[in-house]
Amino acid sequence: MRLYWKVVLINGAVLVAATLVLVFGPVSVSRQPAASEAAVLLPGLAVMLLANALLLRSSFRPVEKVVAEYDAMLERLEDERAASNAKALAAQEQERHRIAQELHDEVGQQLTVVLLGLKRIEQQLPPDLGEELATLRESVREGLDDVRRVARQLRPGVLEDLGLASALASLASDFAAQSPAAVQRQVAPGLPPLSPESELVVYRVAQEALTNAARHSGATSVVLCLSRVGGSVVLEVTDDGRGFDPTIAGAGLRGMQERARLVGADLTISSTRGATVVRLAVPVAA
Amino acid sequence: MTAARILLADDHALVRRGVRLILDQEPDLTVVAEAGDGAEAVRLAREVEVDLVVLDIAMPRMTGLQAAREIGRRTSRGSAPRMLMLSMHDNEQYFFESLRIGASGYVLKSVADEDLVGACRAALRGEAFVYPGAMSALVRDYLDRKRRGERMPETVLTEREDEVIKLIAEGLSSKEIAQALTISARTVDRHRENILAKLGMRDRTQLTRYAIRAGLIEP
């Protein structure tokens, strides 16, 4: 039976029963209700409501179950989506790492060998041939520069080799070189160590925040700050640019959120005209 | 004149050979030992008497940075050899880290054919070999402080040097500066040398002190 008809029937039955009791039972209501009458009517009303509630509850139970299942399913789907995004991000980072390493260790080294070899031969050749070789050497150098640039974009070697503070310093100086805005860097000394995954997330979020500040904000001053707050290491990137609506998530913002989720970190973005703050709090492992 | 003795460490045998041939070609430099990883470099630095250790940063077992730290520490009682780092990474942070652990400089592999010999000689003289990318970070910091009106070491830069320093701060390479000012790249390099000397950043210890004070490296 449709739920609607079930409810109509139940309500109808209760009302009919109440009416029958009122008509045939030892109950009367005067034009000016007396206290004794109310003492009977009120419990009657209570019984009626209770009966109605009990009867309705049993018929709504399957519906509630379906709703609960639906909510659980939505939550599970969201979790699965986040987990698979996290997995994709992790796989992407791993792949980037592998390619960058291969570029450095294989292609880069081979080109270095060629570069040094050409230099040596050049010194032993007559000048006219030497000149030609020098041009060749310049193209090898350009090739080497390209390889290095690509590898650097793929994976920040400085993070792995020198740690988070140096990597952030390097982001700040890259920013200073590309943008007219002044950048200030504050890294608290003696921060607790983070896992390599967390460090990478801090780095990528800082990178994205700085890229946004450089590209869209028209900021004149940017502050990059890493400090400890309670049980978390907190990254804050603040700029004085024109701001944006953080509820409209572009690919960059979504990417930051997903990365934060990857290591159980909390990302909040607040933006008004003249003050945009990207804040990432990474819990420190106990 | 006896040639300076060099220990060379790089995990890539052919790169090592290439570097060795370049260095051995110079009458004042000679490679006396080679290591294939950081740990071997540390061991050899203890066993063989050398004046300079050239270390690749990315090596297995022990990176060049770890090895340099170890070599600087172990031989601190005697006369520690000078150290020079070699790497693929174009990033001034490697230069600052190299300074911090006691090396004299940092040479990018893609300009090793041009810069390595000069860098070795500078290191042997006790001077710093300032990596060009780091030079612009240092100069930028210097200009920032000057603008804020901080008291700076008494320096009198010529008008040309002032022009050069601003272009360096903007991250231009020697070649680009040469084009912008219509002078030769060699002249630009000479200006660079003079600027470093005037700012007190030529000597390794001076430069390290400056970088610490500027907050570019932790003490």
XYZ file of C-alpha atoms in Angstrom:
505
model
C 0.000 0.000 0.000
C 1.211 3.509 -0.737
C 2.524 5.333 2.310
C 0.076 8.183 1.731
C -2.983 5.927 1.984
C -1.511 4.184 4.980
C -1.252 7.521 6.827
C -4.774 8.538 5.807
C -6.147 5.210 7.024
C -4.333 5.312 10.332
C -5.391 8.890 11.052
C -8.945 8.031 9.975
C -9.120 4.969 12.226
C -7.892 6.935 15.251
C -10.399 9.726 14.614
C -13.237 7.246 14.147
C -12.337 5.480 17.406
C -12.213 8.791 19.222
C -15.556 9.841 17.791
C -17.158 6.508 18.782
C -15.841 6.863 22.317
C -17.167 10.411 22.470
C -20.607 9.388 21.180
C -21.130 6.111 23.033
C -18.819 6.465 26.006
C -19.653 8.018 29.336
C -18.301 11.369 28.249
C -20.063 14.668 27.851
C -18.960 18.137 27.045
C -20.979 21.110 28.267
C -21.115 24.458 26.601
C -18.922 25.725 29.474
C -16.510 22.767 30.023
C -16.173 21.815 33.651
C -12.894 20.757 35.303
C -14.192 17.194 35.699
C -14.883 16.972 31.984
C -11.403 18.231 31.120
C -9.902 15.611 33.418
C -11.450 12.960 31.193
C -10.969 14.684 27.847
C -7.308 15.507 28.230
C -6.122 11.937 28.977
C -8.359 10.826 26.117
C -6.628 13.237 23.779
C -3.248 12.049 25.050
C -4.194 8.412 24.382
C -5.348 9.367 20.910
C -2.088 11.175 20.043
C -0.005 8.349 21.457
C -1.932 5.736 19.477
C -1.542 7.814 16.327
C 2.201 8.283 16.894
C 2.792 4.578 17.534
C 0.813 3.489 14.520
C 2.477 6.020 12.208
C 5.925 5.141 13.453
C 5.642 1.545 12.390
C 4.562 2.565 8.913
C 7.339 5.171 8.544
C 10.038 2.804 9.732
C 10.856 1.381 6.266
C 11.058 4.904 4.853
C 13.502 5.994 7.536
C 15.582 2.946 6.852
C 15.770 3.786 3.173
C 16.744 7.389 3.920
C 19.462 6.251 6.324
C 20.781 3.814 3.754
C 20.751 6.520 1.121
C 22.711 8.911 3.355
C 25.214 6.186 4.155
C 25.599 5.446 0.475
C 26.210 9.106 -0.371
C 28.826 9.309 2.335
C 30.472 6.127 1.137
C 30.522 7.380 -2.445
C 32.095 10.671 -1.335
C 34.719 8.781 0.670
C 35.427 6.489 -2.248
C 35.729 9.425 -4.604
C 38.143 11.180 -2.239
C 40.126 7.985 -1.737
C 40.431 7.382 -5.451
C 41.415 11.006 -6.041
C 44.019 10.671 -3.315
C 45.275 7.500 -4.924
C 45.450 9.199 -8.308
C 47.351 12.140 -6.809
C 49.788 9.830 -5.043
C 50.302 7.832 -8.229
C 50.846 11.053 -10.165
C 53.456 12.283 -7.696
C 55.196 8.935 -7.812
C 55.279 8.921 -11.574
C 56.574 12.497 -11.673
C 59.260 11.526 -9.224
C 60.321 8.598 -11.356
C 60.469 10.636 -14.557
C 62.353 13.488 -12.886
C 64.871 11.079 -11.471
C 65.363 9.387 -14.786
C 65.835 12.747 -16.493
C 68.456 13.746 -13.942
C 70.258 10.450 -13.607
C 70.189 9.241 -17.187
C 69.600 11.990 -19.725
C 71.246 14.708 -17.656
C 74.373 12.704 -16.935
C 74.777 11.626 -20.551
C 74.471 15.206 -21.751
C 77.011 16.280 -19.145
C 79.416 13.681 -20.510
C 78.919 15.057 -24.023
C 79.354 18.641 -22.821
C 82.634 17.919 -21.047
C 83.887 15.783 -23.918
C 83.208 18.509 -26.475
C 85.006 21.060 -24.351
C 88.070 18.860 -24.219
C 88.144 18.124 -27.934
C 87.584 21.795 -28.723
C 90.832 22.783 -27.056
C 92.781 20.414 -29.291
C 91.262 21.450 -32.601
C 92.277 24.202 -35.039
C 90.327 27.406 -34.266
C 87.862 27.224 -37.185
C 86.687 23.737 -36.225
C 86.778 24.721 -32.590
C 84.295 27.480 -33.265
C 81.874 25.044 -34.831
C 82.257 22.739 -31.890
C 81.564 25.621 -29.524
C 78.133 26.125 -31.130
C 77.463 22.416 -30.711
C 78.459 22.709 -27.095
C 75.990 25.556 -26.618
C 73.148 23.409 -27.950
C 74.084 20.581 -25.632
C 74.007 23.091 -22.783
C 70.569 24.266 -23.835
C 69.396 20.658 -23.947
C 70.754 20.116 -20.477
C 69.032 23.264 -19.221
C 65.732 22.068 -20.701
C 66.041 18.655 -19.081
C 66.770 20.266 -15.760
C 63.897 22.708 -16.037
C 61.407 19.963 -16.881
C 62.693 17.770 -14.044
C 62.399 20.662 -11.639
C 58.801 21.335 -12.614
C 57.971 17.674 -12.172
C 59.512 17.281 -8.777
C 61.082 19.748 -6.384
C 64.476 18.154 -5.762
C 65.246 20.793 -3.174
C 62.458 19.474 -0.935
C 63.929 16.000 -0.850
C 67.546 17.066 -0.596
C 67.374 20.092 1.694
C 64.013 19.923 3.458
C 60.863 22.022 3.701
C 62.390 25.295 4.909
C 64.785 25.441 1.949
C 62.054 24.394 -0.461
C 59.794 27.215 0.742
C 62.694 29.656 0.533
C 63.216 28.561 -3.029
C 59.507 29.050 -3.831
C 59.714 32.525 -2.317
C 62.719 33.508 -4.405
C 61.139 32.092 -7.567
C 58.116 34.226 -6.765
C 60.265 37.301 -6.143
C 61.933 36.804 -9.498
C 58.638 36.547 -11.399
C 56.317 38.937 -9.641
C 56.592 42.622 -8.793
C 55.122 41.916 -5.328
C 57.470 41.773 -2.356
C 57.537 38.416 -0.641
C 58.320 37.886 3.006
C 59.220 34.471 4.341
C 58.852 33.468 7.976
C 59.759 29.922 8.903
C 59.777 29.244 12.629
C 62.941 27.470 13.768
C 62.783 23.976 15.264
C 59.500 22.852 13.742
C 58.602 19.205 14.370
C 59.398 16.947 11.416
C 56.571 16.035 9.058
C 56.235 12.918 6.947
C 57.567 13.222 3.390
C 53.959 13.059 2.120
C 52.887 15.918 4.387
C 55.907 18.006 3.406
C 55.043 17.529 -0.235
C 51.452 18.654 0.438
C 52.671 21.769 2.280
C 55.002 22.501 -0.611
C 52.352 22.015 -3.303
C 49.771 24.122 -1.443
C 52.321 26.914 -0.955
C 53.225 26.667 -4.632
C 49.594 26.873 -5.758
C 48.812 29.744 -3.379
C 51.821 31.722 -4.596
C 50.970 31.009 -8.226
C 47.455 32.326 -7.650
C 48.755 35.398 -5.855
C 51.191 36.114 -8.675
C 48.707 35.516 -11.450
C 45.405 36.959 -10.339
C 45.590 39.024 -7.225
C 47.597 42.088 -8.244
C 49.066 41.937 -4.745
C 51.920 44.190 -3.702
C 52.958 42.111 -0.715
C 52.830 38.392 0.029
C 53.737 36.676 3.287
C 54.684 33.020 3.414
C 54.643 31.747 6.975
C 55.252 28.316 8.499
C 54.785 27.918 12.233
C 53.575 25.589 14.934
C 50.114 26.030 16.401
C 49.199 23.469 19.070
C 49.540 20.004 17.619
C 49.789 21.210 14.034
C 52.276 22.748 11.679
C 50.505 25.628 9.984
C 51.278 27.128 6.608
C 49.804 30.539 5.885
C 50.064 32.368 2.602
C 48.666 35.874 2.870
C 48.420 38.456 0.116
C 46.965 41.939 -0.099
C 45.504 41.492 -3.568
C 41.978 42.038 -4.799
C 40.700 38.717 -3.445
C 38.223 36.211 -4.878
C 35.198 34.181 -3.869
C 36.596 31.064 -2.196
C 33.249 29.238 -2.435
C 33.642 29.071 -6.207
C 36.263 26.380 -6.305
C 38.440 26.330 -9.403
C 40.643 23.385 -10.287
C 43.512 24.863 -8.276
C 41.508 25.201 -5.079
C 39.960 21.760 -5.450
C 43.435 20.330 -5.994
C 44.627 21.951 -2.778
C 41.631 20.561 -0.860
C 42.245 17.072 -2.165
C 45.934 17.201 -1.351
C 45.148 18.406 2.173
C 42.716 15.541 2.580
C 45.450 13.132 1.520
C 47.374 13.710 4.762
C 44.451 14.544 7.041
C 45.258 18.244 6.960
C 42.798 21.088 7.166
C 42.672 23.738 4.447
C 40.793 26.987 4.908
C 40.678 29.903 2.535
C 39.333 33.294 3.433
C 39.351 36.133 1.001
C 38.215 39.708 1.071
C 39.428 42.676 -0.887
C 42.954 43.336 0.342
C 43.407 40.197 2.418
C 43.457 36.656 1.124
C 44.666 33.940 3.474
C 45.298 30.344 2.480
C 45.813 28.359 5.653
C 46.849 24.720 5.865
C 47.070 22.975 9.224
C 48.894 19.647 9.172
C 48.577 17.537 12.318
C 51.939 16.451 13.686
C 52.204 12.724 14.286
C 52.427 12.056 18.035
C 104.676 25.133 -8.597
C 103.111 21.865 -7.481
C 99.635 21.104 -8.787
C 96.722 21.119 -6.342
C 95.574 17.582 -5.466
C 91.925 16.887 -6.091
C 89.585 14.124 -4.947
C 86.702 13.704 -7.355
C 83.401 12.046 -6.364
C 80.584 11.287 -8.797
C 78.582 8.083 -9.135
C 78.498 8.324 -12.916
C 81.824 6.924 -14.192
C 81.707 8.732 -17.532
C 80.938 12.098 -15.957
C 83.819 11.488 -13.570
C 86.090 10.750 -16.476
C 84.944 13.888 -18.314
C 85.546 16.095 -15.280
C 88.896 14.484 -14.652
C 90.080 15.101 -18.196
C 89.055 18.751 -17.982
C 90.843 19.251 -14.670
C 93.964 17.278 -15.581
C 94.385 19.438 -18.642
C 95.223 22.366 -16.351
C 98.835 22.435 -15.193
C 97.931 23.616 -11.693
C 95.260 20.961 -11.040
C 95.541 17.193 -10.787
C 93.012 14.557 -9.818
C 94.677 12.124 -7.419
C 91.680 10.044 -6.318
C 88.176 9.166 -7.498
C 85.150 7.999 -5.538
C 81.910 6.482 -6.853
C 79.724 7.419 -3.891
C 79.629 9.614 -0.801
C 80.842 7.010 1.655
C 83.875 6.220 -0.484
C 84.625 9.932 -0.773
C 84.628 10.271 3.020
C 86.953 7.283 3.353
C 89.347 8.524 0.658
C 89.390 12.044 2.088
C 90.718 10.487 5.287
C 93.288 8.243 3.621
C 94.617 10.366 0.792
C 96.032 13.824 1.309
C 94.149 16.238 -0.947
C 93.717 20.000 -1.222
C 90.261 20.011 -2.775
C 87.292 17.652 -2.876
C 84.821 17.990 -5.759
C 81.536 16.284 -4.822
C 78.479 15.520 -6.913
C 75.356 16.093 -4.806
C 73.198 13.198 -6.016
C 75.123 10.058 -5.118
C 73.994 6.724 -3.706
C 74.792 5.474 -0.170
C 75.652 8.970 1.014
C 74.780 12.166 -0.829
C 77.447 14.723 -1.633
C 76.013 17.080 0.999
C 76.200 14.422 3.718
C 79.711 13.486 2.646
C 80.834 17.137 2.679
C 79.476 17.571 6.196
C 81.383 14.481 7.253
C 84.628 15.488 5.549
C 84.440 18.981 7.043
C 83.870 17.519 10.505
C 86.418 14.698 10.455
C 89.312 16.705 9.260
C 88.538 19.804 11.270
C 91.478 19.057 13.575
C 93.992 18.982 10.785
C 93.793 21.177 7.735
C 90.474 20.367 6.104
C 90.497 20.211 2.323
C 88.446 22.817 0.485
C 85.218 21.501 -0.979
C 83.230 22.265 -4.091
C 79.784 20.884 -4.860
C 78.678 19.810 -8.320
C 75.048 19.254 -9.281
C 72.283 19.180 -11.839
C 69.951 21.320 -9.737
C 69.600 24.945 -10.741
C 68.551 26.315 -7.386
C 70.322 28.808 -5.154
C 69.226 26.921 -2.052
C 71.819 24.250 -2.905
C 74.473 26.940 -2.978
C 73.461 28.286 0.417
C 73.318 24.788 1.882
C 76.767 24.078 0.417
C 78.140 27.208 2.109
C 76.465 26.234 5.364
C 78.185 22.868 5.509
C 81.565 24.387 4.746
C 81.948 24.079 0.983
C 83.366 26.955 -1.041
C 80.853 26.893 -3.803
C 78.442 25.180 -6.071
C 78.879 24.499 -9.770
C 75.994 23.613 -12.033
C 76.783 20.663 -14.275
C 75.418 22.410 -17.339
C 78.117 25.095 -17.036
C 80.832 22.828 -15.633
C 82.747 23.042 -18.910
C 83.068 26.820 -18.435
C 83.022 27.338 -14.691
C 84.565 24.297 -13.047
C 88.233 25.167 -13.477
C 87.690 28.736 -12.272
C 85.624 27.501 -9.340
C 88.364 25.045 -8.320
C 90.962 27.809 -8.379
C 88.722 30.171 -6.391
C 88.078 27.457 -3.800
C 91.796 26.744 -3.502
C 92.428 30.453 -2.898
C 89.859 30.350 -0.079
C 87.381 32.422 -2.052
C 83.758 31.536 -2.561
C 82.574 30.582 -5.982
C 79.225 32.343 -6.086
C 76.649 30.491 -8.074
C 74.958 33.001 -10.437
C 71.399 32.224 -9.254
C 72.485 32.811 -5.675
C 74.177 36.030 -6.655
C 70.834 37.532 -7.649
C 69.266 36.423 -4.333
C 72.156 37.995 -2.409
C 72.059 41.178 -4.413
C 68.277 41.433 -4.113
C 68.600 41.175 -0.365
C 71.322 43.814 -0.376
C 69.189 46.231 -2.400
C 66.146 45.597 -0.150
C 68.146 46.463 2.933
C 69.597 49.526 1.328
C 66.119 50.702 0.348
C 64.900 50.211 3.911
C 67.774 52.396 4.998
C 69.634 49.753 6.970
C 73.221 50.478 7.763
C 75.288 48.662 5.165
C 79.001 48.032 4.946
C 80.617 51.142 3.504
C 80.530 50.537 -0.232
C 81.130 52.764 -3.157
C 79.872 51.158 -6.327
C 80.559 52.866 -9.616
C 77.638 53.939 -11.751
C 78.166 50.960 -14.071
C 78.326 48.567 -11.144
C 75.051 50.036 -9.890
C 73.454 49.292 -13.250
C 74.853 45.771 -13.275
C 73.723 45.028 -9.718
C 70.139 46.008 -10.555
C 70.060 43.716 -13.562
C 71.561 40.881 -11.534
C 68.814 41.387 -8.948
C 66.259 41.018 -11.720
C 67.728 37.614 -12.432
C 69.404 38.404 -15.741
C 72.327 36.220 -16.792
C 75.744 37.660 -17.634
C 74.959 37.271 -21.306
C 71.642 39.126 -20.998
C 73.251 41.901 -18.975
C 75.971 42.212 -21.594
C 73.304 42.641 -24.279
C 71.294 45.132 -22.241
C 74.311 47.337 -21.543
C 76.043 46.635 -24.883
C 79.258 45.513 -23.231
C 81.012 42.146 -23.470
C 80.068 39.222 -21.214
C 83.633 39.204 -19.961
C 83.293 42.796 -18.778
C 80.078 41.886 -16.981
C 81.912 39.068 -15.222
C 84.611 41.486 -14.153
C 81.954 43.824 -12.750
C 80.430 40.881 -10.887
C 83.776 40.054 -9.321
C 84.293 43.661 -8.267
C 80.796 43.952 -6.816
C 81.272 40.770 -4.775
C 84.601 42.022 -3.489
C 83.177 45.433 -2.567
C 80.193 43.910 -0.770
C 82.498 41.621 1.173
C 81.100 38.454 -0.371
C 84.199 37.120 -1.995
C 85.776 35.371 0.889
C 83.978 32.143 1.850
C 83.658 32.931 5.560
C 82.588 36.526 4.886
C 79.957 35.371 2.464
C 78.657 32.710 4.843
C 78.407 35.318 7.587
C 76.512 37.657 5.271
C 74.076 34.922 4.214
C 73.380 34.020 7.837
C 72.795 37.642 8.759
C 70.479 38.076 5.789
C 68.504 35.037 6.943
C 69.303 33.203 3.722
C 70.732 30.317 5.722
C 70.392 29.155 9.291
C 73.571 29.324 11.336
